Coordinates of C-alpha atoms and ligand atoms in Angstrom, one line a residue:
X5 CA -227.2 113.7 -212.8
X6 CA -224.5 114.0 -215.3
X7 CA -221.6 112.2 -214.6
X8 CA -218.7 113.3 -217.3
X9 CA -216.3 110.3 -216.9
X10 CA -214.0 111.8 -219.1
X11 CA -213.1 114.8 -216.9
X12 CA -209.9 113.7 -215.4
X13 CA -210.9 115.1 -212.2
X14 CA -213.6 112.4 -211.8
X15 CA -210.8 110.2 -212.7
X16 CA -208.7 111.4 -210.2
X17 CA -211.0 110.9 -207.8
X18 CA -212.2 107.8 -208.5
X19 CA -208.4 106.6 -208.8
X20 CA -207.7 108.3 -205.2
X21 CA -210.9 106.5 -203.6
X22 CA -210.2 103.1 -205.1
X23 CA -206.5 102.9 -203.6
X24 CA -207.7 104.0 -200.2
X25 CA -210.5 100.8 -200.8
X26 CA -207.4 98.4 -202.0
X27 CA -205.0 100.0 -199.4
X28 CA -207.4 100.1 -196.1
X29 CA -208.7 96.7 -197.6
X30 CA -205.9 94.5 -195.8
X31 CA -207.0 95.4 -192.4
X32 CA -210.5 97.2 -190.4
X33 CA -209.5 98.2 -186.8
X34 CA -212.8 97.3 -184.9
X35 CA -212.1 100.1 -182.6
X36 CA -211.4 103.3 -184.7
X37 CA -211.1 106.5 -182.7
X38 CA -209.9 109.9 -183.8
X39 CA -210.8 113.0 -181.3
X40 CA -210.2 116.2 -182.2
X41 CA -209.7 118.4 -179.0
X42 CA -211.1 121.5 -178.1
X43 CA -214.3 120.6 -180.4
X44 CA -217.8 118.9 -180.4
X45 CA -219.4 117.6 -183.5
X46 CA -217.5 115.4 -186.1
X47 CA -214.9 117.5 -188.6
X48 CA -212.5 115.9 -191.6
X49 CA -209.3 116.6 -191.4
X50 CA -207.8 117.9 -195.0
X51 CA -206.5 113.9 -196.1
X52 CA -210.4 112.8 -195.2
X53 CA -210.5 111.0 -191.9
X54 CA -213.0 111.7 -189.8
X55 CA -212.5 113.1 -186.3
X56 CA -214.5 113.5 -183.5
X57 CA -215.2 116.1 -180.6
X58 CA -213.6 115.1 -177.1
X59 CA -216.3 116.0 -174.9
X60 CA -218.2 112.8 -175.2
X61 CA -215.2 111.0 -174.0
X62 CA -214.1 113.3 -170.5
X63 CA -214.4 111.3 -167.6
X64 CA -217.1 112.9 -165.5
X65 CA -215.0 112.1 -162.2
X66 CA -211.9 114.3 -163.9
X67 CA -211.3 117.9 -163.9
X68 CA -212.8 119.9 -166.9
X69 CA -210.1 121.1 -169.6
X70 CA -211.1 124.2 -171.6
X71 CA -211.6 124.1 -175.0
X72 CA -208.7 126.6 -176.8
X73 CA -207.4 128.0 -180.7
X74 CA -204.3 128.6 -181.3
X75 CA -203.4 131.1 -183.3
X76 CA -203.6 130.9 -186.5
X77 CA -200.9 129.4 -188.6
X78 CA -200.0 127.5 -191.8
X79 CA -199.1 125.2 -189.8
X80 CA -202.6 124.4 -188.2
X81 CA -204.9 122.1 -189.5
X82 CA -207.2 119.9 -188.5
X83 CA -206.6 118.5 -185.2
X84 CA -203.7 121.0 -184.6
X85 CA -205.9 124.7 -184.7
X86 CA -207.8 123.6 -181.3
X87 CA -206.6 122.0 -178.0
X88 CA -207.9 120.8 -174.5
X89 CA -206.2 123.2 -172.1
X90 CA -205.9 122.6 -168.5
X91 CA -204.1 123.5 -165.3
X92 CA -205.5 121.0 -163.3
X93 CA -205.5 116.8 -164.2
X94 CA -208.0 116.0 -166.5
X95 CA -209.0 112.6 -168.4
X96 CA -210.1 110.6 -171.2
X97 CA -212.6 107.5 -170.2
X98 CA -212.6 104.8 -173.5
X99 CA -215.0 101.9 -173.2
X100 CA -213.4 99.5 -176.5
X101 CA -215.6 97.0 -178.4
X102 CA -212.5 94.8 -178.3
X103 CA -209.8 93.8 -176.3
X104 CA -206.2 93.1 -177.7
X105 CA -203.4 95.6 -178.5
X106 CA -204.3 99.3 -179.9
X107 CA -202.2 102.2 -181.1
X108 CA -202.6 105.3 -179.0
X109 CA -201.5 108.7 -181.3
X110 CA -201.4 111.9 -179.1
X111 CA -200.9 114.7 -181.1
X112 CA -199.3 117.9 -180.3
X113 CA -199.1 121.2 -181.4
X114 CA -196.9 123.6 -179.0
X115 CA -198.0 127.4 -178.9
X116 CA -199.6 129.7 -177.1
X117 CA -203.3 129.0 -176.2
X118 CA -204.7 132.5 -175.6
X119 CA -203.6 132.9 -172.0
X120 CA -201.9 129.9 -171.9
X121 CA -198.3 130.7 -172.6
X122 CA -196.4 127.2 -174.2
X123 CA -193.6 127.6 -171.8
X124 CA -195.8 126.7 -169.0
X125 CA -197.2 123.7 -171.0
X126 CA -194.8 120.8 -168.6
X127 CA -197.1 117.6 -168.4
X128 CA -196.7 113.8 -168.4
X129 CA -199.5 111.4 -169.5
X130 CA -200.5 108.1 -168.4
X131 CA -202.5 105.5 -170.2
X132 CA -203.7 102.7 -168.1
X133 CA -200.7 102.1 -165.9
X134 CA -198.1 103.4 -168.1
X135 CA -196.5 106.4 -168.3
X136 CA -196.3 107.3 -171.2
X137 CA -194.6 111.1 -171.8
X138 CA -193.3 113.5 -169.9
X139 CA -194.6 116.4 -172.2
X140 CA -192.5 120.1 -172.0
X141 CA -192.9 122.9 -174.7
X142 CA -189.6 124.1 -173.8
X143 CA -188.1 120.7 -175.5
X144 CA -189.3 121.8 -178.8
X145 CA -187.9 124.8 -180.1
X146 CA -190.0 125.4 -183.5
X147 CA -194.1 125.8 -183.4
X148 CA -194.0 122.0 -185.0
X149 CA -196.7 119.5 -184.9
X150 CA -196.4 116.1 -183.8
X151 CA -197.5 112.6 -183.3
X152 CA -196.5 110.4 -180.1
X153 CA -197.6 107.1 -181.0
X154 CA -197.7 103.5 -178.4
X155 CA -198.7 100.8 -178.2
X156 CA -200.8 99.2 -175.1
X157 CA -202.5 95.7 -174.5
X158 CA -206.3 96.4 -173.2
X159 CA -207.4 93.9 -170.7
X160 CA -210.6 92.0 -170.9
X161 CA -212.6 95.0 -169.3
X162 CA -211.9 97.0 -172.7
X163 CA -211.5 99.9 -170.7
X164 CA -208.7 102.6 -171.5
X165 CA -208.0 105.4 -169.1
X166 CA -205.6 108.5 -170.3
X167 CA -204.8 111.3 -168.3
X168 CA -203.0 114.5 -168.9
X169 CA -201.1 116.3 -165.5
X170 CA -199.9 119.2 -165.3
X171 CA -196.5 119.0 -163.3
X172 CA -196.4 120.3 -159.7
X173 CA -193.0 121.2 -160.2
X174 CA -193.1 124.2 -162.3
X175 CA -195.8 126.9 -160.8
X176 CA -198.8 127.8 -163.3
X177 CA -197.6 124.8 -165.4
X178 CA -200.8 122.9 -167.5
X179 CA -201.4 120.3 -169.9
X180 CA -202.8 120.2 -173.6
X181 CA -203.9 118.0 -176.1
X182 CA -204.6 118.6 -179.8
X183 CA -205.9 114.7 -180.7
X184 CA -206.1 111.3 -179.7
X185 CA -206.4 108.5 -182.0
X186 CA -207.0 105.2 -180.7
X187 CA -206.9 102.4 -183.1
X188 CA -207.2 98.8 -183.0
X189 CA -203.9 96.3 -184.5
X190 CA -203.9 92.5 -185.3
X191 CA -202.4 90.6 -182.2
X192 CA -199.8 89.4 -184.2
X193 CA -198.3 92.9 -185.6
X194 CA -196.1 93.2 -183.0
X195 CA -197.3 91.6 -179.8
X196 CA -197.7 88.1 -180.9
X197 CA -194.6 86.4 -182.6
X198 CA -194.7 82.9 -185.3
X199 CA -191.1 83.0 -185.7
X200 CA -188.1 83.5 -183.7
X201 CA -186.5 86.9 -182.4
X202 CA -183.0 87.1 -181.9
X203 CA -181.4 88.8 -178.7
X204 CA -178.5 90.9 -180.1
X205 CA -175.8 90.5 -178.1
X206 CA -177.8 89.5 -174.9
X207 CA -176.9 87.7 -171.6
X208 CA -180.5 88.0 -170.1
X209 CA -182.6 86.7 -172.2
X210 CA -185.9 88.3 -173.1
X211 CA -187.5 86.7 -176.1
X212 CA -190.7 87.4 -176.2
X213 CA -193.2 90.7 -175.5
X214 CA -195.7 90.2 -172.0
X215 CA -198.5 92.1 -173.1
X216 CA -198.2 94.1 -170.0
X217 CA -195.2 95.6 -171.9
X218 CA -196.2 99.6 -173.8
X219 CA -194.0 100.2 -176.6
X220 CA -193.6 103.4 -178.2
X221 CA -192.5 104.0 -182.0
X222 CA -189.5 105.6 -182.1
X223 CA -189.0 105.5 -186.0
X224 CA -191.0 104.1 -188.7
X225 CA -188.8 104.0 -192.1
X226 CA -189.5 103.7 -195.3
X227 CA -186.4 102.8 -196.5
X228 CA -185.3 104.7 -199.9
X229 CA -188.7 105.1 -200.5
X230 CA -191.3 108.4 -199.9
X231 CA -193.2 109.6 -197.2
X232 CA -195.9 107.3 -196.4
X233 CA -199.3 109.3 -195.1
X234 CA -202.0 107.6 -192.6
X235 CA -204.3 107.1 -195.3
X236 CA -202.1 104.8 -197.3
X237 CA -201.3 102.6 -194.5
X238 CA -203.0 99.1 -194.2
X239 CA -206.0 100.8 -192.2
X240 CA -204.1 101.6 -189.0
X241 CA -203.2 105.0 -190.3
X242 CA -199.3 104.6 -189.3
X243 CA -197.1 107.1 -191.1
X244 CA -193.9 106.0 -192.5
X245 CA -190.7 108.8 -192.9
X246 CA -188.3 108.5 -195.2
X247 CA -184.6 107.5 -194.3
X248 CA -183.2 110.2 -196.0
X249 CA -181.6 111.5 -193.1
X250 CA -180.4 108.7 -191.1
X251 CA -178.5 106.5 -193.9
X252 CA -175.2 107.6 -194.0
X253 CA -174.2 107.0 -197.2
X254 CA -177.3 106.6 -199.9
X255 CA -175.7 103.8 -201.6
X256 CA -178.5 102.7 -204.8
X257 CA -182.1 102.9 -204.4
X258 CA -183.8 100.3 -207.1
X259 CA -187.7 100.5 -207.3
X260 CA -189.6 97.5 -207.8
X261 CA -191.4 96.5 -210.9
X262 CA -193.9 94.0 -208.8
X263 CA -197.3 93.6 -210.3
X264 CA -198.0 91.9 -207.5
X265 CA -196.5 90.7 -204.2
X266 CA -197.2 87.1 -202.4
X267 CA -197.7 87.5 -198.7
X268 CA -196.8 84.0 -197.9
X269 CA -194.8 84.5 -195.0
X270 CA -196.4 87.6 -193.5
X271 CA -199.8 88.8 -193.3
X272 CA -200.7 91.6 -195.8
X273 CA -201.6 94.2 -193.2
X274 CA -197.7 94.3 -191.8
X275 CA -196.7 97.2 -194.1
X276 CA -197.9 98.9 -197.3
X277 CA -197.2 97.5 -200.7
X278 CA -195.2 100.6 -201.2
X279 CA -193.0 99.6 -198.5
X280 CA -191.6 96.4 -199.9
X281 CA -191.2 98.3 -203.7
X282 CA -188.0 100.1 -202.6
X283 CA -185.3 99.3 -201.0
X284 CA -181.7 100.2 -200.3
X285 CA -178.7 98.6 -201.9
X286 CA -174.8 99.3 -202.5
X287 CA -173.4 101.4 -205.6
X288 CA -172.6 99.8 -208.8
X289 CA -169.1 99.3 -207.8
X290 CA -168.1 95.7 -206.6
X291 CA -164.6 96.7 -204.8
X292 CA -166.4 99.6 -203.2
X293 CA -169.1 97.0 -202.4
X294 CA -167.0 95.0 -200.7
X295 CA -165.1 97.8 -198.9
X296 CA -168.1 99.9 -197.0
X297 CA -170.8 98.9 -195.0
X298 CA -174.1 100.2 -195.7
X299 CA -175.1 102.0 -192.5
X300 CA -178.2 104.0 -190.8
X301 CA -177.2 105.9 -187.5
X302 CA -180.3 106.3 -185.4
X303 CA -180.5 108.6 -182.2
X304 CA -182.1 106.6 -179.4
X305 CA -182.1 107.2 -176.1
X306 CA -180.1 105.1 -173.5
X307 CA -182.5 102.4 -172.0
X308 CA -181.5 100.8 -168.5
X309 CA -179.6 97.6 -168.9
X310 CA -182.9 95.2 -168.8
X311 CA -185.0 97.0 -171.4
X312 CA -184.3 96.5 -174.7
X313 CA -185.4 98.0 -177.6
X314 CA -187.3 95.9 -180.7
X315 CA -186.3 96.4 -184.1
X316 CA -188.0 95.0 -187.2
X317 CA -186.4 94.8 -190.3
X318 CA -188.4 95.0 -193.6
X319 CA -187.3 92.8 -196.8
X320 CA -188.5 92.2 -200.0
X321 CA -186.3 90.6 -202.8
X322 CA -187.5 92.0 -206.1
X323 CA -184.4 92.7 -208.3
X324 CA -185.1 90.3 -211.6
X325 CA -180.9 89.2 -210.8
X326 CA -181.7 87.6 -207.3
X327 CA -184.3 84.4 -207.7
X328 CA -182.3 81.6 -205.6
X329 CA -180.7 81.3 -202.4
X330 CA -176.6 82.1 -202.4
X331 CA -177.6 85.1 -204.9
X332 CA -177.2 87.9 -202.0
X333 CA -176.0 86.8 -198.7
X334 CA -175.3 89.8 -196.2
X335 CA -174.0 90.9 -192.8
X336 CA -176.3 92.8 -190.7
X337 CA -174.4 94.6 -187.4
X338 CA -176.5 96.3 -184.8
X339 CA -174.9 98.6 -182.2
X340 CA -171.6 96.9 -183.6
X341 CA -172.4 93.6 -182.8
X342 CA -173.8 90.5 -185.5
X343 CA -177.4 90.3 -185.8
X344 CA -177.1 88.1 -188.7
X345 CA -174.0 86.6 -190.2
X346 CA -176.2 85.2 -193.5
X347 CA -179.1 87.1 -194.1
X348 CA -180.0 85.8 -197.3
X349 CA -183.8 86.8 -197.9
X350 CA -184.8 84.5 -200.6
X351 CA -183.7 81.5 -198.1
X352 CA -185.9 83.1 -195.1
X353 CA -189.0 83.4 -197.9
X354 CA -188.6 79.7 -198.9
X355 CA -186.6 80.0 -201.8
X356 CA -189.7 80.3 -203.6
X357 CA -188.4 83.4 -205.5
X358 CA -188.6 87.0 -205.7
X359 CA -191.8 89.5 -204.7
X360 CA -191.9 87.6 -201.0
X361 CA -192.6 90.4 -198.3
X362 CA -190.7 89.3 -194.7
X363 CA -189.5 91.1 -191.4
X364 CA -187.6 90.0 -188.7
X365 CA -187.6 91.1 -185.3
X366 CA -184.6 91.8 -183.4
X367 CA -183.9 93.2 -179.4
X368 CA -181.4 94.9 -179.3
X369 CA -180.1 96.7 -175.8
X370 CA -178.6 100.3 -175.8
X371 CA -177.2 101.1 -172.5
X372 CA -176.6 103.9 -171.0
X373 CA -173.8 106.6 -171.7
X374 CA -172.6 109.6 -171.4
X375 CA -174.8 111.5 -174.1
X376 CA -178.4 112.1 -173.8
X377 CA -179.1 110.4 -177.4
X378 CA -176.8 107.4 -178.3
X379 CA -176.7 106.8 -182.2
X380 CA -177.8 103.0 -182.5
X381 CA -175.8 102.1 -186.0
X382 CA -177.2 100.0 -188.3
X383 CA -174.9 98.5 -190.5
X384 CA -175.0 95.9 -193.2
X385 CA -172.4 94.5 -194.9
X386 CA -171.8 92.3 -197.9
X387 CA -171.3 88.3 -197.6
X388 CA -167.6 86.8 -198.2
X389 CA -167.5 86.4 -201.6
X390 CA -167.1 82.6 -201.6
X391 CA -170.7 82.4 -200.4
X392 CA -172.5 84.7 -201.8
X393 CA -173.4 85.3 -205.6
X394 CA -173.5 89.3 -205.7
X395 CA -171.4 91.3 -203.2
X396 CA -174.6 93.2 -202.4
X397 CA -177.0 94.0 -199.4
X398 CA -180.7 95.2 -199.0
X399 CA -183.0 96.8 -196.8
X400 CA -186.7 98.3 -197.7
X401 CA -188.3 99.0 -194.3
X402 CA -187.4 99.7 -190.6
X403 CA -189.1 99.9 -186.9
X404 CA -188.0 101.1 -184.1
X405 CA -189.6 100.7 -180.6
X406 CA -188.5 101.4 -177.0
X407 CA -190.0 99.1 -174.8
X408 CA -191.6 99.8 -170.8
X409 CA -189.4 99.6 -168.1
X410 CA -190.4 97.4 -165.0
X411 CA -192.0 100.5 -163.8
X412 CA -194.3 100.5 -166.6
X413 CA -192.6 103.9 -167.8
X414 CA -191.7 104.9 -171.2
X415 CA -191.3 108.5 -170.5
X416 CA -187.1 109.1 -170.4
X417 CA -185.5 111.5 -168.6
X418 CA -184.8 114.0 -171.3
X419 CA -188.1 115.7 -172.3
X420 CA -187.1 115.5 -175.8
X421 CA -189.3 114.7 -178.5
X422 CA -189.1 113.7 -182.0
X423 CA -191.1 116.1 -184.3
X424 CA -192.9 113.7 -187.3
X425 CA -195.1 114.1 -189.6
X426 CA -194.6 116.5 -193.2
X427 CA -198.9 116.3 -192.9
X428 CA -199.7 118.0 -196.5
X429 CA -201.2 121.1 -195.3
X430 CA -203.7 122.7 -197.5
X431 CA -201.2 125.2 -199.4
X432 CA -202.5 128.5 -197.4
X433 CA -202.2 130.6 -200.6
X434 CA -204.7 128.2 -202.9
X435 CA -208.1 128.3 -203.5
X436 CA -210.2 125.4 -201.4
X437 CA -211.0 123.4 -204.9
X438 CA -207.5 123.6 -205.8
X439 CA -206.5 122.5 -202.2
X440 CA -208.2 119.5 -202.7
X441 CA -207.5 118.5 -205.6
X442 CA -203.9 118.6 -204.5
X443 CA -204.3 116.0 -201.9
X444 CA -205.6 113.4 -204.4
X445 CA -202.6 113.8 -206.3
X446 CA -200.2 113.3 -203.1
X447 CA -202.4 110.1 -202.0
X448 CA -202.8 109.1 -205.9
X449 CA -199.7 107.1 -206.0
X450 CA -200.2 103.4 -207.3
X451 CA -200.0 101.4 -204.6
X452 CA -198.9 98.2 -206.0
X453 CA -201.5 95.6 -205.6
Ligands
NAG13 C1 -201.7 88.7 -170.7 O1 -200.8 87.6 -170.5 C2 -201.1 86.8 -169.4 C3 -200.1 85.7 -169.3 O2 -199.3 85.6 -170.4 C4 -202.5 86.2 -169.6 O3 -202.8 85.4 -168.4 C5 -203.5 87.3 -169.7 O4 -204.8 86.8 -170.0 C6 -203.1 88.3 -170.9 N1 -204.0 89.4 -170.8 C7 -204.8 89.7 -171.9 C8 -205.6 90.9 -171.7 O5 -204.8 89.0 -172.9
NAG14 C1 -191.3 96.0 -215.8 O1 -192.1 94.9 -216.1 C2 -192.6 95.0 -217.4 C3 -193.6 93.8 -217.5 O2 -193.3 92.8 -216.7 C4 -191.5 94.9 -218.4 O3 -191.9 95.0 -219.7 C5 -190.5 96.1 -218.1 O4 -189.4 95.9 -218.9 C6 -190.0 96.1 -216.7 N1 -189.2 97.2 -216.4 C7 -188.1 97.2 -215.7 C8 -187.4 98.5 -215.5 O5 -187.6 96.1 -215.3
NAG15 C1 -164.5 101.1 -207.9 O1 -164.1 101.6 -206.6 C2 -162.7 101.5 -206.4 C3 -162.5 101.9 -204.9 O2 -163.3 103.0 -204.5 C4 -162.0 102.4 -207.4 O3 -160.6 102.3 -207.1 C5 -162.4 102.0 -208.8 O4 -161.8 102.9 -209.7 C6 -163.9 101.9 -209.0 N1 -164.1 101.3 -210.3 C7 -165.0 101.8 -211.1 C8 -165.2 101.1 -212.4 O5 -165.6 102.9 -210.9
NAG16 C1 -169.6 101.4 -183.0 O1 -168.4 101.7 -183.5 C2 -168.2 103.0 -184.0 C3 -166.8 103.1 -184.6 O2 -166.4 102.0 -185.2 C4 -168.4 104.0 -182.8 O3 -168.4 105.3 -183.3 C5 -169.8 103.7 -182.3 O4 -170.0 104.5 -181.1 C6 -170.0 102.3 -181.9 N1 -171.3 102.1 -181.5 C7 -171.7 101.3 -180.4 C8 -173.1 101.2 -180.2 O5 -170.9 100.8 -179.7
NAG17 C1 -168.7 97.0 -190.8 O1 -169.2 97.1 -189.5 C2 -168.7 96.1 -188.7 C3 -169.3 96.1 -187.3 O2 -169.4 97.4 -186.8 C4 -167.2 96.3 -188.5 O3 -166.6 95.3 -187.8 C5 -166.6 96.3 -189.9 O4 -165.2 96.6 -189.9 C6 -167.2 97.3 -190.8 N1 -166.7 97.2 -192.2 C7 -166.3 98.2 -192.9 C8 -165.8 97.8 -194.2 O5 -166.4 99.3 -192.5
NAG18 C1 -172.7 96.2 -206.0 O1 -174.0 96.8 -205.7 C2 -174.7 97.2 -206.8 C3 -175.9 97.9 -206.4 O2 -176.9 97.1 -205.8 C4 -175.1 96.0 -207.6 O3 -175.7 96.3 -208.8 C5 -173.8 95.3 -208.0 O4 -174.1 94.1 -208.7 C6 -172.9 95.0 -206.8 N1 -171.7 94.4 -207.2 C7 -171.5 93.1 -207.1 C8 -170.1 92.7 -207.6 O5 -172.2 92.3 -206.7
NAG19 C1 -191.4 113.5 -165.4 O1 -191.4 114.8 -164.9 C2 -191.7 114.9 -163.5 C3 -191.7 116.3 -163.1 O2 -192.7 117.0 -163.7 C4 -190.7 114.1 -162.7 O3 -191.1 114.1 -161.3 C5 -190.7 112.7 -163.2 O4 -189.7 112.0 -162.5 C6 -190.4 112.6 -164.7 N1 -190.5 111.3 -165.1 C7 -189.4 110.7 -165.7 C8 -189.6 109.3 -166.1 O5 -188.4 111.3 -165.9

């Protein structure tokens, strides 16, 4: 067979395959699970991951969902045009090959399932012993689709249990799911801590994470950067939004110039490459600098006073002016109180220069109010200037997670739900070989390795 390298389509596609090899290359989950609901047989979903039908996986003991379409819309792909519909409890039996934290991704896609009209569609979902959502179509007011994502710790039986019930509240009420990923993460992402986390403003205490703790993402940032799509995570196919709408006043978003970034203080697999090659700083203007904080306001919702919710910050130094310690010291407030009163990156990385990815953890306690969403503020601030060499600040990444209550609930008491996820439909109007081709050009974005 012919193989005309010179076609830049080949090359387009050999370009798009390599950087999902180099990006998927920092980390394999060794349990990898993606069902699509309301099918049998395997399917690819239009960015090339592989799902599976749900049957396989229905506890026989449970009740027996039907298998549903939706109808059709742009908006439907792959998992999101089919759905496991039921009006009576039904679940999901996993038997891992490994035992450790995992990711679970449910993914929803409110609208009416032939008879099944979405207001009825009031649920909750438990996996293991958490509770994980209290699901209601009626919370979202747009047909949108979306991803839920947690995290759990699986015990030594590997065995994870998730089940969908309808609520006995609301007469005729069921439950749906569109997909279910399940997918395997170091024990050090976010589970396991090698270096200190800071209680903001804490009396109480709570250091560490029990791995009988869920969390569940609440925002994944890439900070003055792009969208970030499954695929070009480090193989655990998180997505990462932009901040775009939660940074309050843009300030100046430099780009890296990195040929290549030393992990020498975090394992590779924490966030993409992309992550740490953009960042958010202040304007050009040193009195203005000096006189604003840089701030993100995030809506959260209130947490009872014992659970605190982590946050990870993401830095990477890469500016060719900061190389030494002193060159950008910063304030960093969270909910209005000092997190940091010298963040100075290069000195966390070693002072061994620029290019040095790091995060720090932070918990961080939101308590309750008045309003059903608090805005959590964010705000960093420059250094005084007899310390620090620029009047300057700089964030590239951000991560958000509300942590289990004592009950092990994560589910609040607003039924309110974040809709994620631009997914890169297949533009409806295009011909399939143009669709394609369109997808390589979205993931074809050098990933900086
Ligand atoms: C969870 O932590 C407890 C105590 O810290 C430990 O005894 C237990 O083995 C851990 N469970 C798993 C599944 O690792
Ligand atoms: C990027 O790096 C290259 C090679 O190191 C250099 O020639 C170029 O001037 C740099 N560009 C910027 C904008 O710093
Ligand atoms: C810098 O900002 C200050 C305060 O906003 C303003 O008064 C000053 O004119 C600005 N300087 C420049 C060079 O833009
Ligand atoms: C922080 O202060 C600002 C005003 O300075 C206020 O609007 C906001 O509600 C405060 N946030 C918290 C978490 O206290
Ligand atoms: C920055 O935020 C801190 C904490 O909320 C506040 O004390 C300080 O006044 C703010 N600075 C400016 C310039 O707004
Ligand atoms: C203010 O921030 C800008 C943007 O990062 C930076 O270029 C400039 O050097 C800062 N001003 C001072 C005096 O450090
Ligand atoms: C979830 O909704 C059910 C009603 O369907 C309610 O009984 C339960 O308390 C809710 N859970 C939480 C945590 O609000």
């Amino acid at each position: 067979m012919k193989f005309p390298v010179a076609n830049p389509f080949y090359l387009f596609f050999l370009h798009f395959f390599l950087i999902i090899l180099i990006c998927c290359e920092c980390y394999t989950p060794p349990d990898n699970i993606a069902l699509n609901c309301g099918t049998s047989g395997l399917s690819s979903s239009p960015d090339g991951r592989i799902w599976t039908g749900d049957i396989p996986y229905i506890a026989s003991s449970s009740g027996k969902p039907n298998f549903r379409s939706s109808k059709p819309s742009p908006l439907s792909t792959l998992p999101y045009d089919t759905a496991s519909v039921s009006q009576s409890e039904f679940t999901y039996a996993f038997r891992l090959r490994s035992s450790g934290p995992i990711f679970i991704r449910l993914h929803f896609f409110p609208s009416s399932y032939q008879d099944f009209a979405s207001s009825k569609a009031f649920f909750s979902v438990k996996a293991n012993q958490f509770t994980l959502t209290n699901f209601s179509a009626y919370a979202v007011t747009a047909e949108e689709h979306m991803v839920k994502e947690y995290c759990i710790y699986v015990g030594e039986d590997k065995s994870v249990k998730i089940t969908f019930t309808p609520s006995h509240i609301q007469p005729g009420a069921y439950a749906f799911i569109n997909g279910i990923e399940i997918v395997s993460m170091p024990p050090d992402l976010y589970y396991v801590s090698h270096r200190e986390r800071d209680n903001v403003g804490n009396k109480n205490g709570r250091y560490n994470l029990p791995n009988d703790t869920a969390l569940e993402m609440v925002l994944r940032l890439n900070v003055g950067g792009g969208f970030i799509y499954p695929m070009k995570d480090t193989g655990m196919y998180r997505s990462w939004q932009t901040d775009d709408e939660y940074v309050n006043d843009g300030g100046a978003v430099p780009v890296g110039n990195t040929t290549e970034l030393r992990f020498i203080k975090i394992a590779n697999y924490c966030a993409p490459n992309e992550l740490y090659s953009t960042a958010r700083t202040m304007g050009p203007n040193r009195t203005k600098n000096q006189s604003y904080n840089l701030t993100w306001s995030l809506p959260l919702d209130p947490q009872s006073q014992e659970v605190p919710y982590l946050v990870r910050l993401h830095f990477c130094e890469f500016q060719p002016e900061i190389n030494s310690v002193g060159d950008r010291i910063f304030i960093i407030y969270m909910a209005n109180l000092t997190a940091e009163e010298h963040a100075d990156v290069i000195s966390w990385t070693g002072n061994n220069g620029r290019d040095i990815p790091i995060y720090k953890d932070y918990f961080v306690y939101i308590n309750p109010g008045e309003e059903k969403k608090h805005n959590f503020l964010l705000a960093l601030q420059t250094g005084p200037v007899s310390e620090t060499g620029r009047s300057d600040v700089i964030l590239n990444g951000l991560e958000v997670f509300k942590l289990s209550d004592s009950y092990y609930n994560l589910a609040g008491p607003n039924l309110d739900l974040l809709p994620l996820f631009p997914i890169a439909p297949p533009n409806p109007t295009s011909r399939p070989g143009v669709s394609k081709m369109l997808i390589a050009v979205i993931l074809g974005v050098p990933c900086w390795v």
